[in-house]
Amino acid sequence: MQSADRSAGRAEPPPAGAETPYLELLARGASADAYEQPVLLARAEGRPAEWIAALQRAKPLALRVRSELEGRRRREAELSALFETAHDLAGLRDLDAVLQAIVQRARSLLGTDVAYLSLNDPARGDTYMRVTEGSVAARFQQLRLGMGEGLGGLVAQTARPYVTDDYFKDDRFQHTLTIDAGVRDEGLVAILGVPLTLGHHVIGVLFAADRRARVFEREQIALLGSFAALAAAAIDTANLLAETRSALAGLERANEIIQDRSGVIERASDVHDRLAELVLRGGGVHDVAAAVAEVLDGTVEFTEAAAAPAEALEASRAEGHAVRYEDDWIAAVAAGGELLGALVLRGHPGLDPVDQRTLERAAMVTSLLLLARRSAAEAEQRVRGELLDDLLDARDRDPRLLRERAARLHADLDAVHVVLAARLEGDAPDADQEADARRRLAAAASHLAATRHGLAAARDGGTVLLLPLGPGDTATELARRAARHLGTAVHAPVTVGASAPAENLATRPDTVATAYSEARRCLDALRLLGRSGDGAAAEDFGFLGLLLAGDRDIPGFVDRTIGQVVAYDRRRGTELLRTLDAYFACGMSPARTKDELHVHVNTVAQRLERVGRLLGDDWQSPARALEIQLALRLHRLSARH
């Protein structure tokens, strides 16, 4: 009988070869319209009904695979463009060529008619067009915008992205005859502008524009912002590269004048070639240090700024040269006034000027690599944070688009997730150090989310994470592991509160926001209970978990507390629940309980012994007894409905 039931529950296998047309369509990258043809063709050929039914079942699966492939190709194209631009930056020879490549790739990936870049002119107090791609109007290519004039002038003035789907109908910025005439000559309608910033200073604006009305999506704004970050880094490093070219020219002149230094010059040329090769193949800072160490016949290490001798490091940054410190040489790795670390040549006090310059050049290359990779990492972190912000705040997002955005980040919104609220413990001495600590926590959370195929964003003075729940895992275990991981990463205690497992994140708009509120209540409870630096979920707080949980899971609490007794009564027809009620009502006195139930005292003892075997030996301890009485009352109240 069971075998027959299983056979009846199995679906008939599709006819052999029914899925072949869709595999062929996927293989050649056919359009979505082409997926209608196999069913129409099968009907025209008079195929059996089961064959046509199999094709109809296969079609949505094939379309889903096609959509997934297209999303991945699009994300791969975006990341590839960012990395290619980063490589262009690392091997920068011509600033105009790199900026031109940036606007070309921005135009291609955003699918706009025009992309262009303007730079600020501090002397004249305005911003001017530097590079254009797709522009056809000479007047537009020669525009200069005063601060606050036009969309670009507003971006340059406020350091914030601005987007308009119809330029001439938008009154948020100041229209001028000159700017409007240039925009009209070019025929632009929809314009997106993002600032190019170095530190807190805006140096220009990167634009993408269409000659028709268009709405730019959040991810497109973020992508253009990533290109803007790379463009700013290219401009900032142009002077450093010019200095490198000058140094190479000086070495060539020295080779002509001082023939006896040919060996030293060869070493400098060798390290230049090695560094160029390292950059082109995507090497890291430690690879640069190893290459320089081999050329200089010494030990070269990259260290964080905090680990290097402070006085020597500051002197190297201020002078722009490597400086001697005891028996070592220190070359600051810096960009835009920011200290990123140092290259340290160990135990090599006698360093000639050419080898010193080699160490300095290696420090410049190291700074370029760090800037390029930081830009790529910040772009990825920003995209993850924006998606989580949308899940928390936006109630009318298209579930399909949310899933596609998550898939590009290797996240699956259809899986079971847990929302974690994390906060750094301890008071910082000042506001700057507190902000730095929060940035470190956000960076560590973003790294954890990326490695766990989840999402992370800074929020409410802390960090919120959305992580998938693995097989056999619990919200409590996930919270505790996250607290340990984040605490180790930032070298300070981190408290983490977790929500109950949540599902249907894309289709139920309030799920993530509700789970986040529950996680924050757990976080606050941990801190109030003096458990800072720990992680927990609502289920860890016993009946207090009813107050912390977002959905007030009363059936779950009752089941966890007395579920085995309820199940035993249901199976055996016993009266253990009634006996427990009477026992607690009679002050836990077996003698009074037997009078209340009108049974022998031995019957009461036997029933209580059975309860002990089901609930554990400590069921009469004060804490357990309190939870059991609460569960009994909740069970009794719920049974009345």
XYZ file of C-alpha atoms in Angstrom:
641
model
C 0.000 0.000 0.000
C 2.815 2.419 0.872
C 4.609 1.526 -2.341
C 1.466 2.292 -4.337
C 1.091 5.666 -2.577
C 4.656 6.622 -3.396
C 4.172 5.656 -7.006
C 1.020 7.776 -7.207
C 2.841 10.823 -5.731
C 5.659 10.739 -8.330
C 5.369 12.916 -11.422
C 5.736 11.173 -14.768
C 9.210 11.808 -16.253
C 9.239 14.158 -19.264
C 9.576 12.517 -22.661
C 13.184 12.034 -23.637
C 14.483 15.059 -25.549
C 11.627 17.404 -24.615
C 14.023 19.885 -23.012
C 16.493 19.869 -25.940
C 15.020 22.937 -27.779
C 15.437 25.067 -24.678
C 19.006 23.897 -24.111
C 19.784 24.926 -27.679
C 18.156 28.338 -27.115
C 20.235 28.804 -23.943
C 23.393 27.713 -25.739
C 23.043 30.299 -28.500
C 21.780 33.084 -26.191
C 18.416 33.494 -27.886
C 16.001 36.299 -27.000
C 13.114 35.718 -24.565
C 10.589 35.762 -27.437
C 12.258 32.729 -29.008
C 11.238 30.578 -26.014
C 7.639 30.577 -27.278
C 8.623 28.753 -30.475
C 9.239 25.157 -29.182
C 5.618 24.816 -27.911
C 4.155 26.361 -31.068
C 6.330 24.158 -33.250
C 5.393 21.019 -31.284
C 1.707 21.782 -31.707
C 2.176 22.444 -35.423
C 3.980 19.103 -35.771
C 1.170 17.288 -33.948
C 3.330 16.180 -31.028
C 1.637 14.140 -28.244
C -0.011 16.050 -25.377
C 2.543 14.809 -22.839
C 5.368 16.134 -25.046
C 3.731 19.585 -25.238
C 3.059 19.537 -21.472
C 6.724 18.741 -20.840
C 7.769 21.661 -23.056
C 5.412 23.993 -21.175
C 6.924 22.892 -17.860
C 10.457 23.317 -19.178
C 9.883 26.816 -20.596
C 9.710 28.815 -17.296
C 12.742 26.917 -15.977
C 14.700 27.761 -19.127
C 13.637 31.423 -18.902
C 14.743 31.508 -15.256
C 18.162 30.099 -16.192
C 18.405 32.657 -19.005
C 17.583 35.511 -16.594
C 20.181 34.254 -14.104
C 22.826 34.013 -16.839
C 22.044 37.532 -18.061
C 22.266 38.928 -14.512
C 25.605 37.262 -13.941
C 26.968 38.469 -17.262
C 25.878 42.002 -16.448
C 27.484 41.907 -12.992
C 30.641 40.334 -14.416
C 30.784 43.100 -17.011
C 30.466 45.769 -14.302
C 33.142 44.207 -12.087
C 35.384 43.574 -15.095
C 35.092 47.223 -16.103
C 35.947 48.347 -12.569
C 38.977 46.050 -12.387
C 40.132 47.025 -15.871
C 39.879 50.674 -14.892
C 41.764 49.933 -11.661
C 44.503 48.273 -13.720
C 44.603 51.306 -16.005
C 45.019 53.455 -12.928
C 47.768 51.223 -11.509
C 49.676 51.359 -14.818
C 48.847 55.028 -15.410
C 50.895 56.668 -18.164
C 48.441 59.221 -19.583
C 45.823 60.805 -17.339
C 43.612 61.847 -20.268
C 43.622 58.277 -21.609
C 42.517 56.857 -18.250
C 39.751 59.469 -17.844
C 38.604 58.783 -21.396
C 38.472 55.044 -20.621
C 36.405 55.739 -17.501
C 33.729 57.750 -19.339
C 33.684 55.202 -22.196
C 33.063 52.314 -19.787
C 30.513 54.319 -17.775
C 28.591 55.111 -20.959
C 28.738 51.490 -22.122
C 27.656 49.882 -18.839
C 24.867 52.373 -18.076
C 23.723 52.264 -21.701
C 23.523 56.045 -22.045
C 23.897 58.235 -25.121
C 26.562 60.456 -23.555
C 29.048 60.326 -20.670
C 31.301 63.181 -19.666
C 33.541 64.448 -16.862
C 34.145 67.959 -15.592
C 36.840 69.270 -13.237
C 36.711 72.162 -10.794
C 38.855 75.238 -11.430
C 39.643 76.747 -7.990
C 41.223 79.829 -9.577
C 38.069 80.764 -11.498
C 35.615 79.287 -9.002
C 33.766 77.172 -11.575
C 33.862 73.733 -13.191
C 34.737 72.956 -16.815
C 34.290 70.061 -19.235
C 37.387 67.832 -19.359
C 36.425 64.600 -21.180
C 33.313 63.661 -23.194
C 32.143 60.460 -24.879
C 29.239 60.401 -27.337
C 28.955 64.209 -27.470
C 28.306 65.846 -30.853
C 27.817 69.530 -29.943
C 30.921 71.769 -29.802
C 29.258 74.328 -27.519
C 28.375 71.596 -25.026
C 31.974 70.286 -25.019
C 33.290 73.743 -24.093
C 30.828 74.516 -21.276
C 31.937 76.063 -18.011
C 29.521 75.871 -15.068
C 29.537 78.205 -12.105
C 29.153 76.630 -8.662
C 25.443 75.924 -8.169
C 24.623 76.479 -11.856
C 23.029 73.608 -13.747
C 22.891 70.069 -12.417
C 26.691 69.701 -12.583
C 27.300 72.947 -10.721
C 24.898 71.785 -8.001
C 26.734 68.440 -7.648
C 30.102 70.240 -7.502
C 28.774 72.632 -4.851
C 26.968 70.107 -2.606
C 29.205 67.020 -3.097
C 26.061 64.900 -3.564
C 24.788 62.889 -6.552
C 21.865 64.431 -8.431
C 19.684 62.875 -11.085
C 16.938 64.309 -13.260
C 14.726 62.450 -15.705
C 13.818 65.704 -17.522
C 16.460 68.455 -17.270
C 14.425 71.374 -18.594
C 11.454 70.655 -16.311
C 13.598 70.345 -13.174
C 13.761 73.499 -11.027
C 15.983 72.133 -8.218
C 19.027 73.797 -9.766
C 19.748 77.147 -11.376
C 19.174 77.264 -15.126
C 21.334 79.665 -17.165
C 21.078 80.603 -20.835
C 24.599 79.374 -21.598
C 24.220 75.988 -19.912
C 20.693 75.386 -21.191
C 21.807 76.250 -24.720
C 24.661 73.745 -24.536
C 22.391 71.016 -23.130
C 19.778 71.789 -25.789
C 22.409 71.600 -28.543
C 23.391 68.164 -27.297
C 19.717 67.150 -27.030
C 20.053 65.814 -23.467
C 16.978 65.075 -21.339
C 17.877 62.692 -18.464
C 21.134 63.439 -16.618
C 22.888 61.736 -13.690
C 25.853 63.421 -12.005
C 28.069 62.091 -9.177
C 30.885 63.982 -7.435
C 34.586 63.226 -7.802
C 35.934 63.621 -4.280
C 39.353 63.525 -2.664
C 38.848 63.348 1.074
C 36.170 65.951 1.780
C 36.909 68.039 -1.324
C 35.024 67.854 -4.611
C 37.368 68.093 -7.601
C 34.831 67.489 -10.365
C 31.734 65.659 -11.553
C 31.178 62.484 -13.605
C 27.981 62.425 -15.718
C 25.879 59.931 -17.661
C 23.063 61.317 -19.807
C 20.380 60.257 -22.296
C 18.616 62.105 -25.071
C 15.292 60.731 -23.833
C 13.446 60.637 -20.508
C 14.858 57.932 -18.275
C 14.895 56.882 -14.601
C 18.321 55.876 -13.285
C 18.213 52.978 -10.804
C 20.042 53.019 -7.459
C 22.570 50.412 -8.600
C 23.354 52.498 -11.694
C 24.000 55.523 -9.482
C 26.272 53.393 -7.279
C 28.135 52.049 -10.328
C 28.761 55.558 -11.683
C 29.926 56.528 -8.182
C 32.487 53.697 -8.303
C 33.832 55.005 -11.612
C 33.962 58.493 -10.100
C 36.079 57.150 -7.205
C 38.534 55.625 -9.685
C 38.641 58.849 -11.725
C 39.404 60.854 -8.567
C 42.191 58.421 -7.680
C 43.626 58.746 -11.204
C 43.719 62.531 -10.958
C 45.204 62.423 -7.467
C 48.009 60.080 -8.522
C 48.889 61.881 -11.761
C 51.437 64.099 -9.988
C 53.024 61.063 -8.347
C 53.382 59.339 -11.697
C 54.840 62.476 -13.240
C 57.427 62.396 -10.494
C 58.112 58.749 -11.322
C 58.642 59.630 -14.998
C 60.995 62.397 -13.966
C 62.932 59.968 -11.787
C 63.260 57.510 -14.676
C 64.475 60.291 -16.976
C 67.004 61.260 -14.345
C 68.226 57.684 -14.150
C 68.674 57.574 -17.912
C 70.740 60.774 -17.845
C 72.796 59.406 -14.970
C 73.489 56.272 -16.990
C 74.952 58.380 -19.804
C 77.084 60.434 -17.426
C 78.194 57.814 -14.909
C 79.071 54.615 -16.722
C 80.442 52.978 -13.600
C 76.955 53.025 -12.109
C 75.490 50.772 -14.813
C 74.940 47.916 -12.387
C 72.837 50.111 -10.137
C 70.827 51.428 -13.070
C 70.188 47.881 -14.261
C 68.774 47.017 -10.866
C 66.497 50.063 -11.014
C 65.310 49.053 -14.478
C 64.781 45.506 -13.297
C 62.616 46.569 -10.358
C 60.614 48.887 -12.631
C 59.889 45.996 -14.998
C 59.017 43.698 -12.141
C 56.680 46.234 -10.580
C 54.978 46.883 -13.911
C 54.523 43.141 -14.423
C 53.151 42.729 -10.897
C 50.585 45.482 -11.443
C 49.487 44.077 -14.801
C 48.905 40.593 -13.439
C 47.078 41.853 -10.342
C 49.789 41.354 -7.707
C 49.488 42.572 -4.130
C 51.516 44.832 -1.854
C 53.465 41.915 -0.423
C 54.435 40.865 -3.953
C 55.837 44.363 -4.505
C 57.827 44.124 -1.270
C 59.243 40.732 -2.282
C 60.292 42.011 -5.725
C 62.066 45.068 -4.258
C 63.751 42.910 -1.598
C 65.223 40.680 -4.293
C 66.542 43.640 -6.302
C 67.990 45.470 -3.277
C 69.347 42.246 -1.777
C 67.671 42.862 1.576
C 64.485 42.302 3.567
C 61.568 44.581 2.592
C 58.248 44.500 4.452
C 54.959 46.349 4.108
C 53.649 47.454 7.518
C 50.555 49.297 8.669
C 51.070 52.952 9.549
C 50.534 52.236 13.271
C 53.344 49.638 13.290
C 56.015 51.887 11.696
C 58.195 54.361 13.664
C 55.960 57.425 13.814
C 58.674 60.120 13.554
C 60.443 58.506 10.588
C 57.144 57.784 8.834
C 55.974 61.387 9.158
C 59.349 62.670 7.904
C 59.153 60.397 4.844
C 55.606 61.547 4.072
C 56.478 65.228 4.461
C 59.695 65.049 2.383
C 58.405 62.606 -0.216
C 61.537 60.467 0.153
C 62.654 57.378 2.014
C 64.414 58.224 5.301
C 66.928 56.304 7.379
C 65.855 55.023 10.795
C 68.689 53.351 12.743
C 69.798 50.515 10.399
C 66.559 50.550 8.392
C 65.007 52.684 5.648
C 61.393 53.862 5.837
C 59.369 54.883 2.732
C 55.888 56.207 3.461
C 53.012 54.765 1.426
C 50.621 57.719 1.135
C 47.938 59.149 -1.122
C 46.210 62.503 -0.917
C 47.734 63.215 2.498
C 46.489 59.897 3.921
C 49.060 57.487 5.363
C 48.312 53.975 4.129
C 51.398 52.254 5.593
C 55.132 52.003 4.932
C 57.745 49.962 3.076
C 60.598 49.125 5.463
C 64.020 47.994 4.192
C 65.617 46.080 7.088
C 69.304 46.050 8.010
C 70.610 47.988 5.008
C 72.079 51.262 6.358
C 74.318 51.933 3.337
C 71.814 52.731 0.571
C 72.910 54.682 -2.508
C 70.615 57.328 -4.028
C 69.422 55.136 -6.915
C 68.440 52.261 -4.642
C 66.763 54.756 -2.338
C 64.741 55.993 -5.299
C 63.829 52.400 -6.145
C 62.390 51.956 -2.658
C 60.451 55.215 -3.012
C 59.055 54.179 -6.400
C 57.932 50.866 -4.916
C 56.113 52.817 -2.184
C 54.264 54.843 -4.851
C 53.234 51.687 -6.720
C 52.053 50.192 -3.429
C 49.861 53.243 -2.761
C 48.306 52.920 -6.235
C 47.486 49.251 -5.653
C 45.946 49.984 -2.255
C 43.829 52.832 -3.647
C 42.578 50.790 -6.586
C 41.608 47.841 -4.418
C 40.018 50.064 -1.805
C 37.873 51.654 -4.517
C 36.712 48.245 -5.754
C 36.020 47.035 -2.184
C 34.120 50.212 -1.300
C 31.997 49.841 -4.432
C 31.069 46.254 -3.477
C 30.370 47.249 0.142
C 28.183 50.151 -0.977
C 26.116 47.933 -3.272
C 25.519 45.372 -0.488
C 24.537 48.104 1.975
C 22.121 49.731 -0.471
C 20.309 46.442 -1.111
C 19.909 45.807 2.622
C 18.695 49.404 3.115
C 16.052 48.785 0.471
C 14.939 45.584 2.207
C 14.679 47.467 5.515
C 13.066 50.673 4.284
C 11.441 50.284 0.861
C 8.013 48.682 1.000
C 7.175 48.782 -2.717
C 10.249 47.217 -4.307
C 9.791 44.684 -7.105
C 10.616 41.207 -5.669
C 12.091 40.128 -8.980
C 14.514 43.065 -9.057
C 15.473 42.465 -5.427
C 16.277 38.832 -6.213
C 18.317 39.812 -9.263
C 20.325 42.384 -7.281
C 20.939 39.832 -4.538
C 21.989 37.180 -7.061
C 24.635 39.519 -8.464
C 26.072 39.628 -4.929
C 25.835 35.805 -4.612
C 22.997 36.120 -2.087
C 19.722 34.153 -2.186
C 16.697 36.018 -0.785
C 14.582 32.847 -0.998
C 16.770 31.096 1.602
C 16.091 31.242 5.349
C 17.981 34.187 6.898
C 18.639 35.699 10.304
C 18.913 39.454 10.902
C 21.734 40.442 13.289
C 22.066 43.808 15.043
C 25.682 44.460 16.134
C 27.089 47.270 18.250
C 30.616 48.091 19.359
C 31.036 48.332 23.139
C 33.165 50.821 25.042
C 33.373 54.611 24.897
C 35.766 56.283 22.447
C 37.875 59.216 23.759
C 36.549 61.577 21.070
C 34.165 61.776 18.130
C 36.858 61.047 15.524
C 37.927 57.828 17.226
C 34.301 56.775 17.659
C 33.641 57.338 13.953
C 36.776 55.361 13.097
C 35.644 52.484 15.332
C 32.249 52.414 13.625
C 33.926 52.362 10.205
C 36.070 49.410 11.286
C 32.971 47.568 12.533
C 31.142 48.282 9.265
C 34.119 47.042 7.241
C 34.391 43.848 9.308
C 30.635 43.237 9.002
C 30.771 43.785 5.241
C 33.620 41.278 4.941
C 31.702 38.727 7.026
C 28.586 39.234 4.893
C 30.545 38.821 1.658
C 32.146 35.554 2.811
C 28.771 34.205 4.052
C 26.766 35.285 0.951
C 24.803 37.801 3.007
C 24.354 41.575 3.263
C 25.509 44.255 5.720
C 24.919 47.979 6.281
C 25.698 50.620 8.905
C 22.567 51.674 10.819
C 21.512 53.269 14.134
C 25.073 53.735 15.370
C 25.939 50.088 14.763
C 25.723 47.522 11.983
C 22.942 45.283 10.694
C 23.685 41.979 8.926
C 21.439 39.636 6.966
C 23.020 36.164 6.930
C 21.666 32.852 5.593
C 20.973 30.138 8.166
C 22.981 27.003 7.409
C 21.698 23.417 7.804
C 21.537 22.427 11.465
C 22.430 25.982 12.529
C 20.426 28.190 14.928
C 19.979 31.924 15.293
C 21.752 31.774 18.652
C 24.843 30.031 17.269
C 24.989 32.471 14.362
C 24.800 35.471 16.735
C 27.552 34.130 18.996
C 29.871 33.347 16.087
C 29.262 36.822 14.632
C 30.040 38.457 18.011
C 33.344 36.541 18.249
C 34.297 37.204 14.625
C 33.520 40.947 14.693
C 35.106 41.413 18.116
C 38.328 39.777 16.902
C 38.342 41.879 13.724
C 37.953 45.259 15.499
C 39.886 44.301 18.680
C 36.991 45.327 20.929
C 33.852 43.664 22.357
C 30.923 43.532 19.932
C 27.403 42.635 21.132
C 25.091 40.907 18.652
C 21.329 40.364 18.902
C 19.622 37.975 16.488
C 16.099 37.687 15.136
C 14.213 34.450 14.683
C 14.758 32.797 11.273
C 12.960 34.749 8.529
C 11.733 33.638 5.124
C 10.254 35.198 1.973
C 12.423 38.297 2.284
C 11.687 39.598 -1.212
C 7.938 38.965 -1.323
C 6.967 40.050 2.210
C 8.029 43.716 2.484
C 7.966 44.000 6.282
C 9.849 40.784 7.065
C 13.372 42.239 7.253
C 12.302 45.407 9.113
C 10.353 43.362 11.700
C 13.262 40.960 12.159
C 15.665 43.898 12.593
C 13.466 45.361 15.354
C 13.500 41.994 17.123
C 17.287 41.742 16.783
C 17.708 45.218 18.281
C 15.503 44.292 21.251
C 17.707 41.239 21.863
C 20.792 43.451 21.589
C 19.375 45.912 24.156
C 18.443 43.024 26.478
C 21.983 41.620 26.345
C 23.455 44.992 27.273
C 20.932 45.531 30.100
C 21.762 42.070 31.478
C 25.488 42.864 31.483
C 26.264 40.449 28.644
C 28.077 42.933 26.412
C 30.330 41.254 23.867
C 28.021 38.210 23.646
C 25.475 37.092 21.061
C 21.949 35.734 21.577
C 18.466 35.366 20.082
C 15.026 35.786 21.666
C 14.746 32.043 22.292
C 17.691 32.262 24.738
C 15.745 34.457 27.197
C 13.027 31.990 28.202
C 9.666 33.671 28.762
C 11.402 37.058 28.341
C 11.838 35.995 24.743
C 8.088 36.504 24.289
C 8.638 40.192 24.934
C 11.700 40.381 22.668
C 10.367 38.392 19.718
C 8.785 40.402 16.933
C 5.956 37.921 16.335
C 5.256 37.016 20.003
C 5.662 33.295 19.281
C 3.446 32.020 22.118
C 2.891 28.535 20.601
C 6.651 28.174 20.182
C 7.297 29.114 23.826
C 4.622 26.701 25.071
C 5.995 23.915 22.889
C 9.587 24.469 24.054
C 8.520 24.555 27.729
C 5.818 21.864 28.163
C 5.438 20.469 24.663
C 6.547 16.971 25.681
C 3.912 16.819 28.429
C 1.185 18.027 26.031
C 2.214 15.415 23.480
C 2.295 12.652 26.140
C -1.243 13.478 27.313
C -2.458 13.534 23.722
C -0.949 10.128 22.918
C -1.762 8.336 26.162
C -4.957 10.049 27.273
C -3.323 10.884 30.646
C -3.875 13.948 32.835
C -0.332 15.186 33.439
C -1.214 18.786 32.466
C -4.194 18.828 34.837
C -2.007 17.373 37.591
C 0.671 20.060 36.992
C -1.975 22.813 37.158
C -3.320 21.486 40.452
C 0.175 20.893 41.862
C 1.238 24.521 41.345
C -2.187 25.835 42.470
C -1.784 23.882 45.748
C 1.606 25.410 46.512
C 3.504 22.357 45.175
C 2.040 20.184 47.973
C 1.295 16.564 46.881
C -1.095 16.096 49.822
C -3.283 19.056 48.878
C -2.973 18.148 45.193
C -4.480 14.664 45.734
C -7.458 16.267 47.541
C -7.907 18.729 44.665
C -7.850 15.930 42.091
C -9.653 13.349 44.272
C -6.965 10.724 43.648
C -4.558 8.793 45.861
C -1.333 10.534 46.850
C 0.671 7.750 45.151
C -1.094 8.598 41.875
C 0.044 12.209 42.261
C 3.611 11.056 42.949
C 3.624 8.770 39.900
C 2.334 11.517 37.637
C 4.904 14.013 38.929
C 7.656 11.438 38.428
C 6.543 11.052 34.811
C 6.608 14.869 34.409
C 10.182 14.897 35.728
C 11.271 12.320 33.157
C 9.696 14.393 30.371
C 10.871 17.864 31.454
C 14.142 17.086 33.247
C 15.187 16.757 36.870
C 15.349 20.543 37.401
C 11.726 21.197 36.436
C 10.832 22.254 40.008
C 13.687 24.782 40.303
C 12.364 28.346 40.784
C 13.305 29.545 37.282
C 11.951 26.473 35.491
C 8.830 26.363 37.654
C 8.057 29.985 36.790
C 8.358 29.307 33.038
C 6.283 26.094 33.316
C 3.475 27.903 35.174
C 3.469 30.664 32.541
C 3.392 28.082 29.743
C 0.523 26.217 31.440
C -1.524 29.397 31.689
C -0.820 30.387 28.079
C -1.732 26.846 26.941
C -4.963 26.985 28.929
C -5.871 30.413 27.502
C -5.100 29.400 23.908
C -7.180 26.196 24.325
C -10.300 28.312 25.037
C -10.330 29.773 21.523
